[in-house]
Every structure is written in C-alpha cells, then in structure tokens.
mmCIF file of C-alpha atoms in Angstrom:
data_model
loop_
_atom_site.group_PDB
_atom_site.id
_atom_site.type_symbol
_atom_site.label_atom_id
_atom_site.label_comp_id
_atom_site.label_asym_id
_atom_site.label_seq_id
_atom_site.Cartn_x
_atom_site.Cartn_y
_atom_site.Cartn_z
ATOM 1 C CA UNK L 102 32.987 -28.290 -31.459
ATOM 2 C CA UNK L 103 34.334 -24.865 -29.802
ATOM 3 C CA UNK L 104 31.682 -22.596 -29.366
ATOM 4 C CA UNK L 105 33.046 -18.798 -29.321
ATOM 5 C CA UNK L 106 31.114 -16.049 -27.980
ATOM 6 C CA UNK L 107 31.206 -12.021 -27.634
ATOM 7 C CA UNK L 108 28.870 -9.874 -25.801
ATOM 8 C CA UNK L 109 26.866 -8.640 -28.494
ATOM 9 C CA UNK L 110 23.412 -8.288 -29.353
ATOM 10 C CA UNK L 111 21.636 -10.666 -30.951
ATOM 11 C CA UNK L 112 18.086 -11.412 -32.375
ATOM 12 C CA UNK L 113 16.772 -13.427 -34.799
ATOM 13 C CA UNK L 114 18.114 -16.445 -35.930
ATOM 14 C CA UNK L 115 21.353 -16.054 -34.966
ATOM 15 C CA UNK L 116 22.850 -18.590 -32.266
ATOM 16 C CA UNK L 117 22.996 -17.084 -29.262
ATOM 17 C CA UNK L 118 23.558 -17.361 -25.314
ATOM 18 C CA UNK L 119 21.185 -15.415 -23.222
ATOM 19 C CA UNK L 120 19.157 -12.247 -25.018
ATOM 20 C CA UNK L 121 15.877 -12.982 -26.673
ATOM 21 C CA UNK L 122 14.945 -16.478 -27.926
ATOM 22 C CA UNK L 123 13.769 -16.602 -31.544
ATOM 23 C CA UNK L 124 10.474 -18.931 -30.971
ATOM 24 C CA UNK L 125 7.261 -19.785 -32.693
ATOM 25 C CA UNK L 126 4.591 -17.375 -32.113
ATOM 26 C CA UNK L 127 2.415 -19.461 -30.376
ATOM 27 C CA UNK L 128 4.881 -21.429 -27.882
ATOM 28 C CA UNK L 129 4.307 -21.631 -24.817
ATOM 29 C CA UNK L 130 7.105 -21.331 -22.433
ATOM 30 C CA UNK L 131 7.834 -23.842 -19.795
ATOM 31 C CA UNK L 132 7.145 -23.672 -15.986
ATOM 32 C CA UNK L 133 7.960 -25.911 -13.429
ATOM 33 C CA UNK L 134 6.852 -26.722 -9.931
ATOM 34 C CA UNK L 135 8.543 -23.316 -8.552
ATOM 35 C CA UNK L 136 8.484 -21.232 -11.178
ATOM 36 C CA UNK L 137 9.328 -20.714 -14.406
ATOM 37 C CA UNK L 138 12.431 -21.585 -16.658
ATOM 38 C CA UNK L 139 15.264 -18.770 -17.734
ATOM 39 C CA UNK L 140 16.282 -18.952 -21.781
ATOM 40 C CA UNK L 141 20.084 -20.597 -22.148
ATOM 41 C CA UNK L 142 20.616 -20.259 -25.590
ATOM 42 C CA UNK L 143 19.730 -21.307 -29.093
ATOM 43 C CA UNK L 144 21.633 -22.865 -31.308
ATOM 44 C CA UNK L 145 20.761 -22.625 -35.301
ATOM 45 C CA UNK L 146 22.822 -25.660 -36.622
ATOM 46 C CA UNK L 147 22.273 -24.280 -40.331
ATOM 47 C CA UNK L 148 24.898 -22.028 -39.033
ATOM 48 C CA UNK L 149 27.177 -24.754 -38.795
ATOM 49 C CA UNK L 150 29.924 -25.614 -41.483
ATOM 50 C CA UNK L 151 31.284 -28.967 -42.438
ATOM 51 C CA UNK L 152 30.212 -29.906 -38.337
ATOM 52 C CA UNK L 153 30.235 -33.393 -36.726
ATOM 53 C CA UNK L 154 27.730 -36.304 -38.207
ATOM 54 C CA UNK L 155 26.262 -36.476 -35.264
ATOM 55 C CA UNK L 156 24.474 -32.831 -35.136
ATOM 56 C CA UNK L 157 21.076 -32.144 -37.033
ATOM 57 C CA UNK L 158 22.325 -30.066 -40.434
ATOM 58 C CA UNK L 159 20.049 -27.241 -39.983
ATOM 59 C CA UNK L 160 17.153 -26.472 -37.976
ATOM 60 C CA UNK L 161 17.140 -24.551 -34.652
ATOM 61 C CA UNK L 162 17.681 -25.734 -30.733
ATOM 62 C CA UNK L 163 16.440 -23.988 -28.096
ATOM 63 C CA UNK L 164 17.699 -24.517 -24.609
ATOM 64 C CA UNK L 165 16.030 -23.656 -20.878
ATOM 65 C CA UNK L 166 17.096 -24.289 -17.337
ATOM 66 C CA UNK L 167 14.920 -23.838 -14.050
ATOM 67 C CA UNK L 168 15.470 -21.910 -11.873
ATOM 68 C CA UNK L 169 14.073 -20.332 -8.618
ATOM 69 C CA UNK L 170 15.171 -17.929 -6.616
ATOM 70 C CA UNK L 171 15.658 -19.742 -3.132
ATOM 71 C CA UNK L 172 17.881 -22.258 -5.047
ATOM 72 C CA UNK L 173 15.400 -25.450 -4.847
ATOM 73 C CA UNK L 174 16.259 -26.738 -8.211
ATOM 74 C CA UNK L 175 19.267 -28.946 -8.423
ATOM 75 C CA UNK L 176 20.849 -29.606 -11.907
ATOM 76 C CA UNK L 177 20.495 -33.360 -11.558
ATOM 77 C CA UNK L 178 16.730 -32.498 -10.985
ATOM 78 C CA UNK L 179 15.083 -34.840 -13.771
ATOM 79 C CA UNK L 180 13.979 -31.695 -16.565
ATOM 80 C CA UNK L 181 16.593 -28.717 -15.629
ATOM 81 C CA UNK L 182 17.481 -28.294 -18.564
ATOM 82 C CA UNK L 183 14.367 -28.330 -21.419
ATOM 83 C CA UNK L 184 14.967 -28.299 -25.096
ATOM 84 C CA UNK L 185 13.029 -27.444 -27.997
ATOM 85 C CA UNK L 186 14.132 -28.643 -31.660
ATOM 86 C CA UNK L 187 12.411 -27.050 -34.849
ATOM 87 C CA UNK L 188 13.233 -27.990 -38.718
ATOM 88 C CA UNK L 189 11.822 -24.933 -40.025
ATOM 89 C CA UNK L 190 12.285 -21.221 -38.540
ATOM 90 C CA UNK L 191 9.018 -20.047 -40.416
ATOM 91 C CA UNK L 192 6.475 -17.557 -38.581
ATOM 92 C CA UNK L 193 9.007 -17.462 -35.461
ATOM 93 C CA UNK L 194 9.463 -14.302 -33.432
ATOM 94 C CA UNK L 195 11.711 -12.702 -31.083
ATOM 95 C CA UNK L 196 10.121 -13.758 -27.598
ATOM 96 C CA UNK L 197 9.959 -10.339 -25.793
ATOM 97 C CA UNK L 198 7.860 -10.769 -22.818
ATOM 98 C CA UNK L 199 8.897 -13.133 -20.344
ATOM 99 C CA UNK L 200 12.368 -14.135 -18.242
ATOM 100 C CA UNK L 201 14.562 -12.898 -21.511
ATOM 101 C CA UNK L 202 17.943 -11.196 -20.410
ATOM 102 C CA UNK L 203 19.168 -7.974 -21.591
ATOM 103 C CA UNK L 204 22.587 -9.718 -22.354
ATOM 104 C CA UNK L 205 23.330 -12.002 -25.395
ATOM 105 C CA UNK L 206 26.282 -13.829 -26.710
ATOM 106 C CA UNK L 207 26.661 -14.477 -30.475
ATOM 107 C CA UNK L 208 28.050 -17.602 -30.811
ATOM 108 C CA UNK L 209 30.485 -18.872 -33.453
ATOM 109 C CA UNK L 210 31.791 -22.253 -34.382
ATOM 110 C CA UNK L 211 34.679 -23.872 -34.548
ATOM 111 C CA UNK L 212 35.568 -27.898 -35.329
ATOM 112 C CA UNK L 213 38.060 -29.087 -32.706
ATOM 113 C CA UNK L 214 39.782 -32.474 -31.126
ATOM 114 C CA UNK L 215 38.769 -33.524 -27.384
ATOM 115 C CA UNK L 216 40.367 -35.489 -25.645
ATOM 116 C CA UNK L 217 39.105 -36.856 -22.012
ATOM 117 C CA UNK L 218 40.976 -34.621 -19.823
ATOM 118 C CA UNK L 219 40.232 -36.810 -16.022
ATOM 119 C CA UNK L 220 41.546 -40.216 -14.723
ATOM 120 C CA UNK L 221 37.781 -40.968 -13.983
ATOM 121 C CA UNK L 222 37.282 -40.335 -18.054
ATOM 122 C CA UNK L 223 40.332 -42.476 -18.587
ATOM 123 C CA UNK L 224 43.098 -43.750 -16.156
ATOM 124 C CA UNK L 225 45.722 -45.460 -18.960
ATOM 125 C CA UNK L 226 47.396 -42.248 -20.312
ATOM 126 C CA UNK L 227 50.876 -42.691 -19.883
ATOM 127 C CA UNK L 228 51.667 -39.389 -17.896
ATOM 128 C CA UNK L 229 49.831 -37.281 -15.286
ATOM 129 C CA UNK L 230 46.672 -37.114 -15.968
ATOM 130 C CA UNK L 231 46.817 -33.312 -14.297
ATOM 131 C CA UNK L 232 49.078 -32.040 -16.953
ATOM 132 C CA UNK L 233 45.512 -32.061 -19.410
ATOM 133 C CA UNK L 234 43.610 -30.533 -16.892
ATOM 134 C CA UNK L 235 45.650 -27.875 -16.519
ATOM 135 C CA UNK L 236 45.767 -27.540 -19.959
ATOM 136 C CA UNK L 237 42.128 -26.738 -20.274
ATOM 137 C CA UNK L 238 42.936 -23.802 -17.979
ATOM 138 C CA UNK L 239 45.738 -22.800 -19.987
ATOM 139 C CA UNK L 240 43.320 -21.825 -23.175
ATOM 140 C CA UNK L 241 44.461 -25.053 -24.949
ATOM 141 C CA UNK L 242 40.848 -26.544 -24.853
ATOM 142 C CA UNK L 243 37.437 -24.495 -25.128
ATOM 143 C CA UNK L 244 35.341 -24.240 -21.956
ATOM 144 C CA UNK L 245 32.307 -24.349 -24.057
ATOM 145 C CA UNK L 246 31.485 -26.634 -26.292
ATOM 146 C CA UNK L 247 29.110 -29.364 -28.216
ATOM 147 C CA UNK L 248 29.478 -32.881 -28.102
ATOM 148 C CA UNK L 249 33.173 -33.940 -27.172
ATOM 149 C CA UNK L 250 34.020 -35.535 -23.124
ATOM 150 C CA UNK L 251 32.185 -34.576 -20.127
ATOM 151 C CA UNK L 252 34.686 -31.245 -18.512
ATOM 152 C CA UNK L 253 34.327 -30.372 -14.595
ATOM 153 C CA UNK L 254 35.937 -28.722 -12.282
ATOM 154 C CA UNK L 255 35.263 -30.127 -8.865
ATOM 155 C CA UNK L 256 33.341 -33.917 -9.269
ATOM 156 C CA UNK L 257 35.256 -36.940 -8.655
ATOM 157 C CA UNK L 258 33.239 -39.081 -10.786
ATOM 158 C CA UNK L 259 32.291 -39.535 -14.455
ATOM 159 C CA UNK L 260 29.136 -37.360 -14.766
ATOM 160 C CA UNK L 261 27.890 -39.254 -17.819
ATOM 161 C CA UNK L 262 24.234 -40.875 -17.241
ATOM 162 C CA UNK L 263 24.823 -44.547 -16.628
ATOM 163 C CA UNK L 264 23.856 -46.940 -19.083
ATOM 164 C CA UNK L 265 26.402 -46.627 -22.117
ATOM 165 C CA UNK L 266 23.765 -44.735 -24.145
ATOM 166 C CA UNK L 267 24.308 -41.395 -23.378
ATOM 167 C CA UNK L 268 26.880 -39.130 -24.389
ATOM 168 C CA UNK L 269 27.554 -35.107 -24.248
ATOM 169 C CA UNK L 270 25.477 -32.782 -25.806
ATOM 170 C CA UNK L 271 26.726 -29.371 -24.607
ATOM 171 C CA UNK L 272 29.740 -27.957 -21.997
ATOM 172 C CA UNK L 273 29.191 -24.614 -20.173
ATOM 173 C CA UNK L 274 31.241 -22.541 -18.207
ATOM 174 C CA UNK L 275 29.555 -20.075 -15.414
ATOM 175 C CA UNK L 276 29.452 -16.979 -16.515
ATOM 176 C CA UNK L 277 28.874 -13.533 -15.135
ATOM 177 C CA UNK L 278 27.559 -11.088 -17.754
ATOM 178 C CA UNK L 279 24.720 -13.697 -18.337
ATOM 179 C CA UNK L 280 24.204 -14.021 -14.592
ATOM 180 C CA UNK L 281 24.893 -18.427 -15.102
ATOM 181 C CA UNK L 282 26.508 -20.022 -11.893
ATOM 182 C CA UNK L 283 26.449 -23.752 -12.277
ATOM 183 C CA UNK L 284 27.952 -25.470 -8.561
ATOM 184 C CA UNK L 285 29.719 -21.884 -7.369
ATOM 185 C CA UNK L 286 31.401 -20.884 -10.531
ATOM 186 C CA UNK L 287 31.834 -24.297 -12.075
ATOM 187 C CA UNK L 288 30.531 -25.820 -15.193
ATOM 188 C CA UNK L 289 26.996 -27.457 -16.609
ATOM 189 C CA UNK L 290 26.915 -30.199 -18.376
ATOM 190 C CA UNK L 291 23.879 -31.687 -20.764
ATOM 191 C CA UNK L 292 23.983 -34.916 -21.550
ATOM 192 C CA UNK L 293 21.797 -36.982 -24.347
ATOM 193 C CA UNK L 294 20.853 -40.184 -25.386
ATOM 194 C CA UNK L 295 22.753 -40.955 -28.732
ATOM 195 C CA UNK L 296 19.841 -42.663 -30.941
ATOM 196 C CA UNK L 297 17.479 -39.406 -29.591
ATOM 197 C CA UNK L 298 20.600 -37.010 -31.346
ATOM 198 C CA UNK L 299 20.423 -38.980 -34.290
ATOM 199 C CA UNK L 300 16.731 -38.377 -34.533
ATOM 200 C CA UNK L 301 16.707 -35.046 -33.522
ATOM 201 C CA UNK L 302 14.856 -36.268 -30.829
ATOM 202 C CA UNK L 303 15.883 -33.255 -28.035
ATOM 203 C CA UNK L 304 12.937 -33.757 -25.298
ATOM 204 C CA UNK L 305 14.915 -35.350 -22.802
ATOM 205 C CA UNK L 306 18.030 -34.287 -21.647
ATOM 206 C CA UNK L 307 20.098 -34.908 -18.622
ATOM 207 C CA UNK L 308 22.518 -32.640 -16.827
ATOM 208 C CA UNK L 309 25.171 -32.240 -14.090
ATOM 209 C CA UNK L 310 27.245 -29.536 -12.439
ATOM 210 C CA UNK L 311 30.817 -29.426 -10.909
#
C-alpha cells in the first residue's frame, strides 16, 4: 500500500509523518539508554479504504525511533523503532511538549502491486533483475509504503528477520524536510512478526537500514 505525502500541517487524527503525535493524555513517552525517542508517524488505519486483510480496520499506530545525537543507536539495535497501537482515539491529545517536529506530512493511501525488486528477494525472474530496480527509481513503485517486499538501496542481503515469520510492516525513504536519514540517505525498513499483525499485537518490531 503506497503511502503519499505533502508537507502540510497536520493534527489530530489524521495520519501523519513527523508534526505532533495525537496520543492519550496520560502516555508516557519512551526513553532509551541515551536519550529519548523522536515521533515517526502515526498511522489511523480507519483512514484506510477497502486496504489489505492483513492491516487492523481502524484504530491508530503510532511509530518512534531512537535517536541520539552522537549517532550510538544503530537501526538493527533491538527497540529502534517503538510502536504504540490503540482501538479507540477517545480522550487523546495533540502531544505538544516533547521531541515533536515543526514539520508534518499528511499521508494518503493508495492500494498497489509489489513485486520483489532484488536477486537476493528472488533470483528466477527471467530478465535482469536491475531493470526492476531501476524501475523503483523511475517513479514506477512508491518509496514508501506498508506491507509489500523489503526495498534498499545499498544491502546485499535479504533484510527480513530470519525465521520465516516475519514479514514487512512499513518502507521509508530518508527524507530532508523531516530531518530522517536512515544509512546516508537510504531507506528504513520495519519488519513484524505476522501472527503479532494479525493480533494487532505492535510491541515488537524489528528494523534495518540500507
């Protein structure tokens, strides 16, 4: 699923990169060893029309990466990225008052195809494996996205969490206005375990960067 974005403000309820998080008025935001974590994004899947099976049918999803500023935390640190799910928006408020940026994306969606774009994805396609790569720089395929195949720039393996039970949860391209640079102006990827998306289950997540 394509997710289109325009710098624009946003606050509420509305999905969002970057900005203000919409968040209950008691929560407590999360800290690790070396600081504290920066708002992603939040995405409000009621939002969402006639989306994949897969992805909760309403509801909101907050997302958070560490950070610090000497560059400790790696993004296959285990807890980068942190994510919040909530059925029910009631008594939530914009969160003014710590690590918010002035910048937000609106977000819209869009249903798409992927395809896995990498001979370490899939080595059987019957021509140059290349030619879809440099498709995705051609505008053909979205650089950010839910669910779909695992998209990098530089790595040279398959960053999907071994085991066979994990799959993509979100694509994201470095980006500028909202100050995100994932592996020197690559891409972030979050992965999660399939039964946990099913359940709506969003407290452990897994990521990469290339």
């Amino acid at each position: 699923m394509k997710l289109l974005s325009g710098l624009e403000k946003s606050s509420g309820q509305e999905s969002r990169f970057g900005g203000t998080p919409f968040l209950p008025n008691n929560f407590i935001w999360p800290t690790h060893d070396k600081g504290e974590y920066l708002f992603l994004g939040q995405i409000n899947f009621d939002e969402i029309q006639n989306g994949p099976a897969d992805l909760p049918k309403t509801g909101m999803l907050s997302l958070f990466y560490a950070y610090d500023e000497n560059g400790e935390i790696f993004w296959q640190s285990e807890d980068y990225i942190k994510g919040f799910y909530w059925e029910s928006t009631k008594d939530f408020i914009d969160y003014t008052n710590i690590n918010t940026s002035a910048l937000s994306k609106k977000i819209s969606f869009t249903n798409g195809v992927d395809v896995p774009r990498y001979e370490e994805l899939r080595n059987d396609w019957p021509f140059d494996p290349e030619l879809l790569f440099e498709l995705s720089y051609g505008g053909v395929f979205s650089d950010d996205y839910l669910l779909g195949y695992p998209s990098y720039c530089t790595l040279g393996y398959d960053p999907t969490p071994n085991g066979g039970e994990w799959m993509s949860l979100i694509t994201l391209m470095s980006n500028s206005e909202l100050d995100w640079c994932w592996h020197d102006g690559d891409k972030l990827m979050v992965f999660i375990e399939k039964d946990k998306l099913l359940n709506k289950d969003f407290s452990c997540l897994k990521s990469d960067a290339g």
